[in-house]
XYZ file of C-alpha atoms in Angstrom:
738
model
C -7.376 -27.899 -0.065
C -7.551 -30.402 2.799
C -3.780 -30.671 2.901
C -3.513 -26.874 3.150
C -5.742 -26.724 6.227
C -3.832 -29.616 7.815
C -0.551 -27.804 7.131
C -1.803 -24.575 8.719
C -3.240 -26.411 11.731
C -0.056 -28.426 12.300
C 2.161 -25.350 11.953
C 0.277 -23.319 14.525
C -0.001 -26.312 16.854
C 3.795 -26.568 16.860
C 4.071 -22.820 17.423
C 1.596 -22.911 20.293
C 3.485 -25.540 22.303
C 6.785 -23.614 22.389
C 7.356 -22.015 25.783
C 7.725 -18.256 26.032
C 10.414 -16.591 28.097
C 9.142 -14.143 30.658
C 8.875 -10.543 29.583
C 7.437 -7.235 30.704
C 3.949 -7.031 29.204
C 1.058 -4.653 29.477
C -1.353 -2.232 27.854
C -1.111 1.511 27.199
C -4.332 3.561 27.349
C -5.305 7.208 27.153
C -7.439 8.872 29.846
C -10.583 7.741 28.004
C -9.468 4.121 28.458
C -8.868 3.814 24.701
C -5.832 1.787 23.549
C -2.894 3.854 22.314
C -1.666 2.361 19.043
C 1.995 2.684 18.058
C 3.330 4.016 21.369
C 7.089 3.575 21.678
C 8.258 1.258 24.492
C 11.959 1.261 25.382
C 14.161 -0.284 28.086
C 17.486 1.628 28.265
C 19.157 -1.072 30.384
C 18.682 -3.830 27.799
C 18.351 -1.468 24.792
C 15.236 -3.355 23.741
C 12.399 -1.504 22.074
C 8.952 -2.208 20.649
C 5.617 -0.540 19.902
C 2.053 -1.149 21.059
C -0.349 -2.991 18.745
C -3.949 -2.170 17.801
C -5.100 -3.105 21.326
C -2.410 -1.032 23.032
C -0.564 -4.224 24.013
C 3.219 -4.536 24.251
C 5.675 -7.243 25.206
C 9.364 -6.553 25.776
C 12.217 -8.459 27.412
C 13.703 -6.751 30.442
C 17.139 -6.859 31.955
C 17.616 -9.331 34.858
C 17.585 -6.485 37.369
C 14.920 -3.855 38.048
C 14.408 -1.582 35.040
C 12.974 1.770 34.002
C 10.377 1.531 31.236
C 10.225 4.505 28.843
C 6.910 5.226 27.046
C 6.629 7.867 24.312
C 3.895 8.858 21.868
C 3.175 11.845 19.631
C 1.387 14.564 21.598
C 2.203 13.114 25.040
C 5.014 13.840 27.410
C 7.513 10.993 27.656
C 6.906 8.883 30.769
C 9.229 6.652 32.785
C 7.764 3.735 34.755
C 9.857 1.703 37.228
C 9.607 -2.033 36.516
C 10.549 -4.494 39.232
C 11.515 -8.084 38.532
C 8.217 -9.193 40.029
C 6.309 -7.163 37.429
C 7.275 -9.737 34.815
C 4.645 -12.034 36.289
C 1.714 -9.652 35.716
C 0.255 -7.318 33.119
C 0.967 -3.609 33.470
C -1.706 -1.001 32.767
C -0.225 2.356 31.805
C -2.426 5.428 31.333
C -1.000 8.427 29.455
C -2.051 11.937 30.320
C -4.526 13.688 28.016
C -2.251 16.579 27.204
C 1.038 18.318 27.908
C 1.572 21.958 28.788
C 3.565 24.023 26.316
C 3.716 27.728 27.210
C 0.244 27.549 28.805
C -1.222 25.846 25.697
C -2.636 22.335 26.154
C -2.408 19.978 23.168
C -4.941 17.151 23.319
C -4.323 13.845 21.571
C -7.004 11.407 20.421
C -6.459 7.842 19.347
C -7.559 7.575 15.702
C -7.327 4.719 13.239
C -5.845 6.973 10.540
C -3.162 9.323 11.834
C -1.549 12.239 10.017
C 1.895 12.827 11.486
C 2.385 16.181 13.185
C 6.115 15.585 13.677
C 7.528 14.212 10.420
C 8.693 16.787 7.845
C 7.086 14.568 5.191
C 3.339 14.749 4.597
C 2.671 11.233 5.880
C -0.535 9.480 6.861
C -0.548 6.206 8.793
C -3.376 3.737 8.149
C -3.477 1.482 11.202
C -4.768 -2.072 11.516
C -7.939 -0.695 13.134
C -8.613 1.352 9.995
C -8.022 -1.676 7.772
C -10.667 -3.577 9.742
C -13.306 -0.980 8.808
C -13.798 -2.696 5.430
C -13.397 -6.153 3.916
C -9.701 -5.415 3.209
C -8.941 -8.750 1.608
C -5.753 -7.342 0.066
C -3.681 -4.194 -0.248
C -5.818 -3.290 -3.284
C -8.870 -3.052 -1.008
C -7.156 -1.135 1.812
C -7.892 2.385 0.595
C -11.708 2.369 0.440
C -11.890 4.789 3.392
C -8.872 6.869 2.329
C -9.435 10.077 0.307
C -5.887 10.328 -1.058
C -5.373 6.980 -2.810
C -7.661 5.699 -5.578
C -7.728 2.069 -6.709
C -9.361 1.072 -9.994
C -9.332 -1.783 -12.484
C -6.948 -1.466 -15.435
C -9.229 -3.474 -17.704
C -12.397 -5.576 -17.663
C -10.671 -8.897 -18.357
C -7.571 -9.543 -16.216
C -8.738 -8.065 -12.899
C -5.476 -6.083 -12.639
C -5.784 -3.064 -10.368
C -3.776 0.129 -10.221
C -3.567 2.944 -7.711
C -3.590 6.670 -8.397
C -1.945 9.285 -6.214
C -1.793 13.012 -6.979
C -3.511 12.313 -10.309
C -0.782 9.900 -11.481
C -0.834 6.139 -11.966
C 0.750 3.759 -9.505
C 3.932 3.317 -11.534
C 4.936 6.801 -10.308
C 4.374 5.824 -6.669
C 7.244 4.019 -4.979
C 5.958 0.855 -3.298
C 7.850 -0.393 -0.238
C 7.453 -3.292 2.147
C 9.052 -2.474 5.481
C 11.134 0.281 3.878
C 12.707 -1.589 0.986
C 11.425 -1.318 -2.632
C 8.922 -3.921 -3.813
C 6.202 -4.539 -6.443
C 8.321 -3.046 -9.215
C 8.282 -3.788 -12.911
C 6.390 -6.988 -13.709
C 4.954 -7.240 -10.182
C 3.451 -3.738 -10.311
C 0.441 -4.805 -12.380
C -0.973 -7.383 -9.941
C 1.136 -6.574 -6.862
C -1.688 -4.917 -4.934
C -3.422 -8.304 -4.751
C -0.284 -10.037 -3.459
C -0.526 -8.586 0.074
C -3.357 -10.112 2.145
C -5.094 -7.540 4.321
C -4.880 -9.552 7.591
C -1.085 -9.717 7.214
C -0.653 -5.964 7.468
C 0.163 -4.084 10.655
C -0.106 -0.628 9.057
C 0.328 1.350 5.836
C 2.190 4.664 5.550
C 1.251 6.963 2.666
C 3.677 9.820 1.923
C 2.854 12.380 -0.732
C 5.350 14.150 -2.951
C 9.011 13.297 -3.048
C 10.150 11.128 -0.169
C 13.452 10.569 1.586
C 16.488 9.860 -0.613
C 17.293 6.902 1.658
C 14.720 4.744 -0.154
C 15.946 5.562 -3.652
C 15.096 7.859 -6.536
C 11.809 6.428 -7.825
C 9.153 8.315 -5.819
C 7.865 10.838 -8.369
C 4.378 11.277 -6.872
C 4.691 9.648 -3.460
C 5.470 6.553 -1.499
C 3.418 3.750 0.071
C 5.081 1.562 2.689
C 3.487 -1.631 4.048
C 4.397 -2.905 7.506
C 3.657 -6.574 8.153
C 2.903 -8.123 11.519
C 6.092 -8.583 13.541
C 6.875 -11.770 15.497
C 7.784 -9.796 18.623
C 4.382 -8.025 18.656
C 1.949 -10.399 16.951
C -0.499 -12.652 18.780
C 0.319 -16.371 19.078
C -2.540 -17.066 16.665
C -4.847 -14.946 14.491
C -7.348 -16.270 11.966
C -9.503 -14.388 9.451
C -12.187 -16.222 7.453
C -14.028 -14.436 4.636
C -16.762 -15.279 2.124
C -18.892 -13.146 -0.216
C -21.999 -13.707 -2.293
C -19.933 -13.900 -5.489
C -18.523 -17.219 -4.272
C -15.163 -15.902 -3.153
C -13.758 -17.346 0.052
C -10.427 -17.022 1.769
C -8.562 -18.221 4.829
C -5.866 -16.155 6.536
C -3.869 -17.370 9.508
C -0.809 -15.977 11.221
C 1.004 -16.633 14.451
C 4.201 -15.879 16.297
C 6.292 -17.459 19.003
C 9.171 -16.220 21.130
C 11.619 -19.115 21.089
C 13.985 -17.612 23.642
C 15.214 -14.259 24.867
C 16.923 -13.474 21.566
C 14.955 -15.295 18.882
C 11.349 -15.133 17.711
C 9.561 -16.199 14.555
C 6.247 -15.725 12.788
C 4.335 -17.495 10.043
C 1.637 -15.944 7.832
C -0.469 -18.011 5.427
C -3.193 -17.131 2.934
C -5.447 -19.111 0.619
C -8.246 -17.655 -1.509
C -10.439 -19.003 -4.269
C -12.999 -17.349 -6.546
C -14.249 -20.238 -8.701
C -17.673 -19.018 -9.846
C -18.476 -17.487 -13.250
C -20.380 -14.167 -13.233
C -21.774 -12.315 -16.244
C -24.396 -10.008 -14.787
C -24.407 -7.565 -17.735
C -24.904 -10.345 -20.277
C -22.064 -9.369 -22.630
C -20.686 -12.931 -22.656
C -17.544 -11.991 -20.670
C -16.917 -12.727 -17.010
C -17.365 -9.633 -14.831
C -14.834 -10.959 -12.293
C -11.904 -13.258 -13.119
C -11.796 -16.694 -11.582
C -8.821 -16.539 -9.278
C -6.973 -18.883 -6.944
C -4.046 -17.769 -4.777
C -1.740 -19.396 -2.231
C 0.607 -17.137 -0.292
C 2.966 -17.909 2.624
C 5.470 -15.793 4.557
C 7.893 -16.901 7.269
C 9.943 -14.308 9.160
C 12.487 -14.319 11.985
C 13.803 -11.789 14.496
C 17.108 -12.064 16.352
C 18.144 -9.499 18.954
C 21.252 -9.573 21.113
C 22.663 -6.528 22.829
C 23.166 -3.791 20.250
C 22.562 -6.093 17.277
C 19.151 -6.655 15.667
C 18.514 -8.875 12.645
C 15.362 -9.712 10.705
C 14.997 -12.199 7.868
C 12.127 -13.646 5.907
C 11.053 -15.665 2.882
C 7.825 -15.459 0.870
C 6.257 -17.535 -1.843
C 3.149 -16.875 -3.938
C 1.307 -18.837 -6.595
C -1.744 -17.464 -8.404
C -3.996 -18.482 -11.314
C -6.367 -16.065 -13.069
C -8.879 -17.113 -15.678
C -11.251 -14.763 -17.426
C -12.693 -13.911 -20.811
C -15.818 -15.329 -22.365
C -18.095 -17.638 -20.404
C -17.463 -20.980 -22.115
C -20.785 -22.324 -20.801
C -22.579 -20.168 -23.403
C -23.233 -21.040 -27.046
C -20.306 -19.400 -28.887
C -19.965 -20.070 -32.648
C -16.188 -19.582 -32.581
C -13.277 -20.336 -30.284
C -13.994 -18.477 -27.018
C -11.790 -15.510 -26.126
C -10.015 -16.391 -22.889
C -7.486 -14.757 -20.596
C -5.187 -17.055 -18.638
C -2.533 -15.633 -16.271
C -0.298 -17.846 -14.115
C 2.117 -16.267 -11.627
C 4.845 -17.537 -9.305
C 6.844 -15.227 -7.075
C 9.584 -15.954 -4.536
C 11.215 -13.373 -2.292
C 13.793 -13.283 0.504
C 15.135 -10.425 2.597
C 17.337 -9.657 5.568
C 17.590 -6.455 7.610
C 20.445 -5.974 10.067
C 21.193 -3.082 12.408
C 23.923 -2.420 14.948
C 23.779 0.396 17.494
C 27.068 2.254 17.838
C 26.482 3.785 21.252
C 23.519 6.016 22.024
C 23.627 8.275 18.971
C 24.834 6.260 15.952
C 23.873 3.118 14.087
C 24.706 1.178 10.963
C 22.224 -0.954 9.026
C 22.249 -3.297 6.040
C 19.194 -4.318 3.994
C 19.446 -7.014 1.314
C 16.508 -8.417 -0.662
C 16.061 -10.585 -3.704
C 13.013 -11.656 -5.686
C 12.104 -13.752 -8.706
C 8.864 -13.159 -10.597
C 7.492 -15.451 -13.312
C 4.239 -14.730 -15.173
C 2.781 -16.542 -18.193
C -0.228 -14.933 -19.855
C -2.392 -15.729 -22.844
C -5.000 -13.429 -24.430
C -7.387 -14.849 -27.045
C -8.225 -18.263 -28.461
C -6.433 -21.000 -26.544
C -7.331 -23.427 -29.366
C -7.268 -21.357 -32.539
C -9.456 -21.698 -35.589
C -9.068 -19.741 -38.850
C -9.575 -16.057 -38.117
C -8.930 -16.413 -34.378
C -5.936 -14.783 -32.697
C -3.843 -15.434 -29.618
C -1.348 -13.158 -27.870
C 1.162 -14.871 -25.604
C 3.221 -12.818 -23.190
C 5.676 -14.315 -20.702
C 7.900 -12.295 -18.362
C 10.526 -13.309 -15.845
C 12.054 -10.634 -13.610
C 14.987 -11.026 -11.243
C 15.687 -8.281 -8.712
C 18.483 -7.760 -6.196
C 18.497 -4.779 -3.846
C 21.034 -3.800 -1.178
C 21.393 -0.718 1.007
C 24.086 0.042 3.589
C 23.159 2.967 5.870
C 24.913 4.937 8.579
C 23.074 7.356 10.844
C 24.401 9.596 13.582
C 22.981 12.272 15.840
C 25.499 15.027 16.544
C 22.966 16.617 18.876
C 19.203 16.829 19.165
C 19.405 19.619 16.569
C 21.685 18.050 13.949
C 21.427 14.552 12.442
C 23.087 12.928 9.438
C 22.230 9.849 7.402
C 24.396 8.546 4.602
C 24.805 5.317 2.707
C 25.290 3.391 -0.504
C 22.794 1.274 -2.433
C 22.573 -1.110 -5.356
C 19.626 -2.260 -7.441
C 19.563 -4.775 -10.276
C 16.629 -5.663 -12.528
C 16.772 -8.330 -15.181
C 13.818 -8.882 -17.529
C 13.345 -11.820 -19.876
C 10.232 -11.187 -21.925
C 8.669 -13.240 -24.696
C 5.927 -11.685 -26.825
C 4.541 -14.205 -29.322
C 7.899 -16.030 -29.387
C 9.855 -12.774 -29.912
C 12.420 -12.368 -27.074
C 12.920 -8.977 -25.384
C 15.640 -9.033 -22.749
C 16.749 -5.990 -20.728
C 19.033 -5.515 -17.745
C 19.764 -2.530 -15.527
C 22.224 -2.193 -12.653
C 22.143 0.995 -10.562
C 24.755 1.614 -7.840
C 24.324 4.844 -5.907
C 25.063 6.839 -2.783
C 23.220 9.441 -0.744
C 23.530 11.901 2.119
C 20.685 13.406 4.128
C 20.885 16.113 6.785
C 18.187 16.897 9.359
C 17.966 20.184 11.250
C 15.541 20.126 14.181
C 15.469 23.590 15.700
C 13.715 23.608 19.074
C 11.132 21.131 17.756
C 9.611 24.052 15.874
C 11.439 24.028 12.536
C 12.540 20.796 10.852
C 14.555 20.837 7.627
C 15.275 17.576 5.802
C 17.735 18.052 2.933
C 18.975 15.116 0.891
C 20.836 14.371 -2.296
C 21.765 11.140 -4.006
C 23.886 10.263 -7.016
C 23.269 7.088 -9.039
C 24.689 5.479 -12.143
C 22.411 3.471 -14.431
C 23.885 0.913 -16.809
C 21.157 2.000 -19.269
C 20.941 5.763 -18.698
C 24.306 6.867 -17.291
C 24.788 9.202 -14.285
C 21.960 11.188 -12.630
C 21.471 13.235 -9.449
C 18.364 13.392 -7.230
C 18.005 16.407 -4.881
C 15.138 16.628 -2.369
C 14.122 19.104 0.331
C 11.398 18.983 2.997
C 10.593 21.743 5.499
C 8.124 21.643 8.395
C 7.359 24.676 10.529
C 5.150 24.698 13.627
C 3.676 28.170 13.377
C 1.696 27.470 16.567
C 1.064 24.312 18.602
C -2.097 23.856 16.519
C -0.774 24.697 13.032
C 1.927 22.779 11.132
C 3.085 23.991 7.713
C 5.038 21.868 5.231
C 6.796 22.494 1.937
C 8.682 20.074 -0.295
C 10.532 20.038 -3.590
C 12.513 17.324 -5.279
C 13.255 15.239 -8.305
C 12.350 11.681 -9.155
C 13.541 9.251 -11.831
C 12.076 6.020 -13.147
C 12.864 3.370 -15.738
C 9.762 2.440 -17.721
C 9.317 -1.245 -18.566
C 6.324 -0.721 -20.814
C 5.254 -4.290 -21.618
C 5.785 -5.661 -18.115
C 3.815 -2.788 -16.578
C 1.089 -2.473 -19.242
C 0.439 -5.937 -20.628
C -3.246 -5.603 -19.688
C -3.398 -3.707 -23.006
C -3.233 -7.093 -24.745
C -6.884 -7.550 -23.712
C -7.847 -5.614 -26.848
C -7.340 -5.669 -30.590
C -5.103 -2.599 -30.405
C -1.680 -2.978 -31.981
C 1.103 -2.173 -29.509
C 3.856 -0.026 -31.013
C 7.050 1.641 -29.857
C 8.013 -0.781 -27.102
C 11.236 -1.726 -28.896
C 12.284 1.922 -29.441
C 14.881 3.623 -27.276
C 12.789 5.190 -24.533
C 14.035 7.803 -22.077
C 14.447 7.439 -18.361
C 11.455 9.290 -16.893
C 12.305 12.435 -14.912
C 10.063 14.857 -13.025
C 10.077 17.618 -10.424
C 7.502 17.514 -7.647
C 6.552 20.525 -5.512
C 4.193 20.460 -2.552
C 2.604 22.672 0.112
C 0.423 21.445 2.974
C -1.035 22.680 6.245
C -2.408 20.757 9.229
C -4.704 22.754 11.511
C -6.107 21.513 14.834
C -9.170 23.539 15.877
C -10.735 23.155 19.358
C -14.483 22.940 18.771
C -17.080 22.154 21.459
C -14.489 20.494 23.645
C -13.089 18.308 20.858
C -10.422 18.742 18.182
C -11.316 19.187 14.534
C -8.368 18.361 12.275
C -8.155 20.165 8.946
C -5.587 19.168 6.305
C -5.087 21.096 3.068
C -2.490 20.348 0.401
C -1.424 21.235 -3.111
C 1.038 19.256 -5.262
C 2.427 19.924 -8.697
C 4.331 17.273 -10.680
C 6.158 18.525 -13.787
C 7.667 15.950 -16.157
C 10.904 16.795 -17.927
C 11.037 13.366 -19.585
C 8.257 10.813 -19.797
C 7.309 7.683 -21.698
C 3.865 8.464 -23.121
C 1.240 5.745 -23.627
C -0.776 7.213 -26.500
C -4.260 5.706 -27.007
C -5.599 8.872 -28.683
C -3.792 9.224 -31.981
C -5.219 5.970 -33.336
C -8.211 4.185 -31.713
C -6.823 0.849 -32.970
C -3.310 1.320 -31.596
C -1.427 2.160 -28.421
C 1.949 3.788 -29.043
C 4.791 4.298 -26.584
C 7.155 7.186 -27.297
C 9.189 9.875 -25.582
C 7.389 13.019 -24.451
C 7.593 15.941 -26.869
C 5.892 18.816 -25.070
C 4.383 19.359 -21.631
C 3.136 16.823 -19.122
C 2.034 17.687 -15.609
C -0.377 16.892 -12.813
C -1.843 19.331 -10.272
C -3.685 18.057 -7.229
C -5.505 20.054 -4.531
C -7.142 18.335 -1.547
C -8.870 19.390 1.665
C -9.739 16.907 4.417
C -11.632 17.447 7.694
C -11.964 14.975 10.587
C -14.107 15.598 13.645
C -15.304 13.317 16.510
C -18.846 14.589 16.967
C -19.404 12.552 20.119
C -17.823 9.691 22.036
C -17.142 6.801 19.678
C -18.287 8.602 16.503
C -15.837 10.099 13.990
C -16.634 11.658 10.621
C -14.149 12.448 7.845
C -14.949 14.457 4.745
C -12.600 15.224 1.868
C -12.586 16.831 -1.562
C -9.869 16.536 -4.229
C -9.514 18.387 -7.524
C -7.136 17.058 -10.195
C -5.743 18.685 -13.331
C -3.582 16.127 -15.148
C -2.508 16.710 -18.767
C -0.028 15.229 -21.249
C 0.974 16.070 -24.802
C -0.304 13.398 -27.203
C 0.983 13.666 -30.760
C 1.586 17.413 -30.391
C -1.680 18.214 -28.541
C -1.884 18.913 -24.797
C -4.906 17.003 -23.483
C -6.399 15.698 -20.257
C -5.107 12.305 -19.252
C -7.811 9.824 -20.237
C -9.763 7.703 -17.752
C -8.893 10.102 -14.889
C -11.650 11.655 -12.766
C -11.513 15.431 -12.448
C -12.569 15.372 -8.810
C -13.357 13.060 -5.921
C -15.318 13.628 -2.725
C -15.395 11.199 0.175
C -17.403 10.980 3.384
C -16.615 8.205 5.831
C -18.093 7.700 9.288
C -17.347 5.249 12.076
C -19.227 4.656 15.316
C -18.263 2.285 18.130
C -20.657 1.792 21.032
C -19.498 2.837 24.548
C -18.737 -0.728 25.649
C -17.005 -1.399 22.302
C -19.288 -4.319 21.527
C -20.488 -3.000 18.160
C -18.936 -0.923 15.397
C -20.703 0.643 12.409
C -18.799 1.980 9.366
C -20.074 3.703 6.253
C -18.252 5.317 3.314
C -19.515 7.230 0.298
C -17.230 8.007 -2.659
C -18.316 10.646 -5.187
C -16.228 10.351 -8.353
C -16.210 13.056 -10.996
C -16.284 12.515 -14.739
C -13.385 12.739 -17.156
C -12.125 12.245 -20.692
C -12.110 9.001 -22.641
C -9.420 8.158 -25.229
C -10.392 9.671 -28.570
C -12.879 7.346 -30.354
C -12.807 6.506 -34.047
C -14.407 9.488 -35.833
C -15.785 7.285 -38.632
C -17.161 4.615 -36.287
C -17.311 5.882 -32.690
C -17.657 2.945 -30.293
C -17.674 4.988 -27.063
C -18.402 8.522 -25.871
C -15.746 11.209 -25.641
C -16.319 11.658 -21.882
C -17.619 9.612 -18.961
C -19.930 10.910 -16.257
C -19.813 11.159 -12.476
C -20.824 8.240 -10.272
C -21.159 7.353 -6.582
C -20.090 4.271 -4.630
C -21.399 3.311 -1.167
C -19.728 0.805 1.179
C -20.766 -0.248 4.685
C -19.862 -2.710 7.422
C -21.119 -3.819 10.853
C -18.799 -5.532 13.357
C -19.734 -7.363 16.567
C -16.900 -7.788 19.060
C -16.468 -10.590 21.558
C -13.616 -11.250 23.943
C -11.123 -12.832 21.534
C -13.010 -12.772 18.269
C -15.334 -10.674 16.152
C -17.763 -11.184 13.308
C -18.250 -8.639 10.542
C -20.708 -8.287 7.673
C -20.845 -5.646 4.991
C -21.371 -4.658 1.430
C -19.399 -2.991 -1.368
C -20.971 -0.894 -4.113
C -24.297 -0.986 -2.272
C -26.032 1.135 -4.927
C -25.171 -1.577 -7.498
C -23.654 0.916 -9.942
C -21.689 -0.539 -12.880
C -20.181 0.889 -16.025
C -22.386 0.086 -19.009
C -20.690 -1.903 -21.768
C -17.227 -1.988 -20.164
C -15.944 -4.171 -23.020
C -16.110 -2.566 -26.442
C -17.381 -4.891 -29.194
C -17.661 -7.807 -26.780
C -19.596 -9.807 -29.375
C -16.632 -9.735 -31.800
C -13.482 -10.305 -29.677
C -11.372 -11.013 -32.791
C -12.595 -7.939 -34.643
C -10.795 -4.604 -35.068
C -12.830 -2.763 -32.421
C -12.570 -5.168 -29.462
C -11.214 -3.372 -26.383
C -11.495 -4.314 -22.695
C -9.309 -1.433 -21.448
C -11.830 1.453 -21.588
C -12.513 1.219 -17.842
C -13.474 4.239 -15.731
C -15.945 2.728 -13.225
C -16.897 -0.513 -11.454
C -17.289 -3.588 -13.659
C -19.144 -5.618 -11.028
C -22.242 -4.773 -9.020
C -23.140 -5.077 -5.371
C -21.090 -7.479 -3.242
C -22.161 -8.703 0.190
C -19.678 -10.400 2.490
C -19.316 -12.060 5.875
C -16.185 -12.663 7.914
C -14.835 -13.846 11.264
C -11.669 -12.667 13.012
C -10.163 -14.664 15.874
C -7.187 -13.638 18.005
C -5.511 -15.742 20.663
C -3.913 -12.995 22.791
C -0.558 -13.155 24.445
C -0.432 -14.434 28.004
């Protein structure tokens, strides 16, 4: 531990002493003196570009001569600011106008921490760094507490694995990206949400329905893209320290340095430890796994003329220990869960501008994932059992893209891609090895008619070494009926290869027999259709934003995980019948007064699958969810108060044993409250808050916990929180750019 802190300190000391080349720097504000986040900054003379950070700050290298700075942001008219050579010695303050006139209609724009795009043809919501700071946000898994669209829940009560749900479907049907290349696939999907520290993230983009064909064919329900802090925008040093009353503590540190006019680098480091044993419900099992994680990420940016290159390497090591509390008096070998993970990843992204209207780009990434897991008695006695599951996954991804703009109305993107996945699995000494190589190509056309109608039509063709040739068509349409009403429609296909053991090995935390995983299972295939509307209503001098949406996902082929036909088994087999998910959501955001914003949302889900010839609700899925989240920042921005309430509806449980029912057929509704208070200082802030403030927990989350080697033991019947109230305290420190 001491060596880790010395390493971090030494690294950032070296970074801090590097000199910075002079650049044009400044802040972008709206008329209310609020920072504008994500504004585009561009210098045509040097062809350099960047965006403003959460404080509205930007830094960009200028040409040797006087320049013309171009600032653009959604809802504002593009501005051009002359920049003299002498301006590189001082900070610029740029104030954007409140609105722009369009046929005598004024469109006002407010700076919000969660932004729904009014321009993109995709139904996309951007979660900014400011929104992430409204909660503890220790990892990507904890980044959606204030978001009504994405649910995060535990997969079981033993491993601590978490999964997301979007449009009523599990996270395996959501394509996960990091900076627009696929990630957290296969073996990494089960614990991947915990592999991204919250302080590392710059923003998260959530797209619902089928996405662009440029990113592949796997987005059946939607897409989540994570943007990390960039070396050209990040502060020289940022530190986030966190501790909670459960004994968890973590240290996050990141920094960046501009080495010269063309080269910059950044380093992000994370260490967390959760060493304490907790068994608040007294069932003999730990409520929260003991977990220790070390995570480091080094990235580089090179920019020269029309050429831009990024590269980075990551490494992660994590230990998880859970199961029965060995400090108790157990008359048999204690049931334990032990999961050890190592992951290494490298990527490079290269782009070359071919004049003012064309570009070519190449993305290459590779990763290696190694997980060793044991479920049961680590030192067996007669009658005890132990399940060992080891998985190693190798992935290589490459994408070559060409984009051109024939005119402002017509744009074309085309390219080729390649993805390889190799799995080496070992289940109780039985090897299971699979490989899949998928080369493909795509073309995507964009029609932008007078910035009123946008049509995005794409098609891709891929060949799988396991499933042969398949075609993925997708269509998105956005129509601005008025300046205050945007309508969207989408339709498209998605495909996915199911790796059932790698993605579902949390099921080993039960006595259920796992069947069907060696059978020939189909490639999953589904159509997704969506309609949405975004309405901006002037109300008492402010804008109320209303979003409504409806999505329907219809599976043509699916790998079914059947926990209903036999309460002592889980069977994987190909769908024989219907399987679909319908999701309707309405969301309203309104700033009642200066500094105070309230968001309310309601979602209704109808998700059903055919299990053994019977169409039934998907188990462990809430029928509805309501969310109310409020944020208030004082006029001088010294204090911020955040509160969120989640109202989760009931749903169906897997069918219990009729002769010996160990759980109810349905679970009830429940409510979760979270809150946080933040005090801001010049370069640092302190925050304190609580999760699950009402201390609600699911009763008896582990079935037959007293007999873990019996036929009825099951830790996977999870529909609610397994731990009670958590209180936390944290400090954020930022050393700003000069």
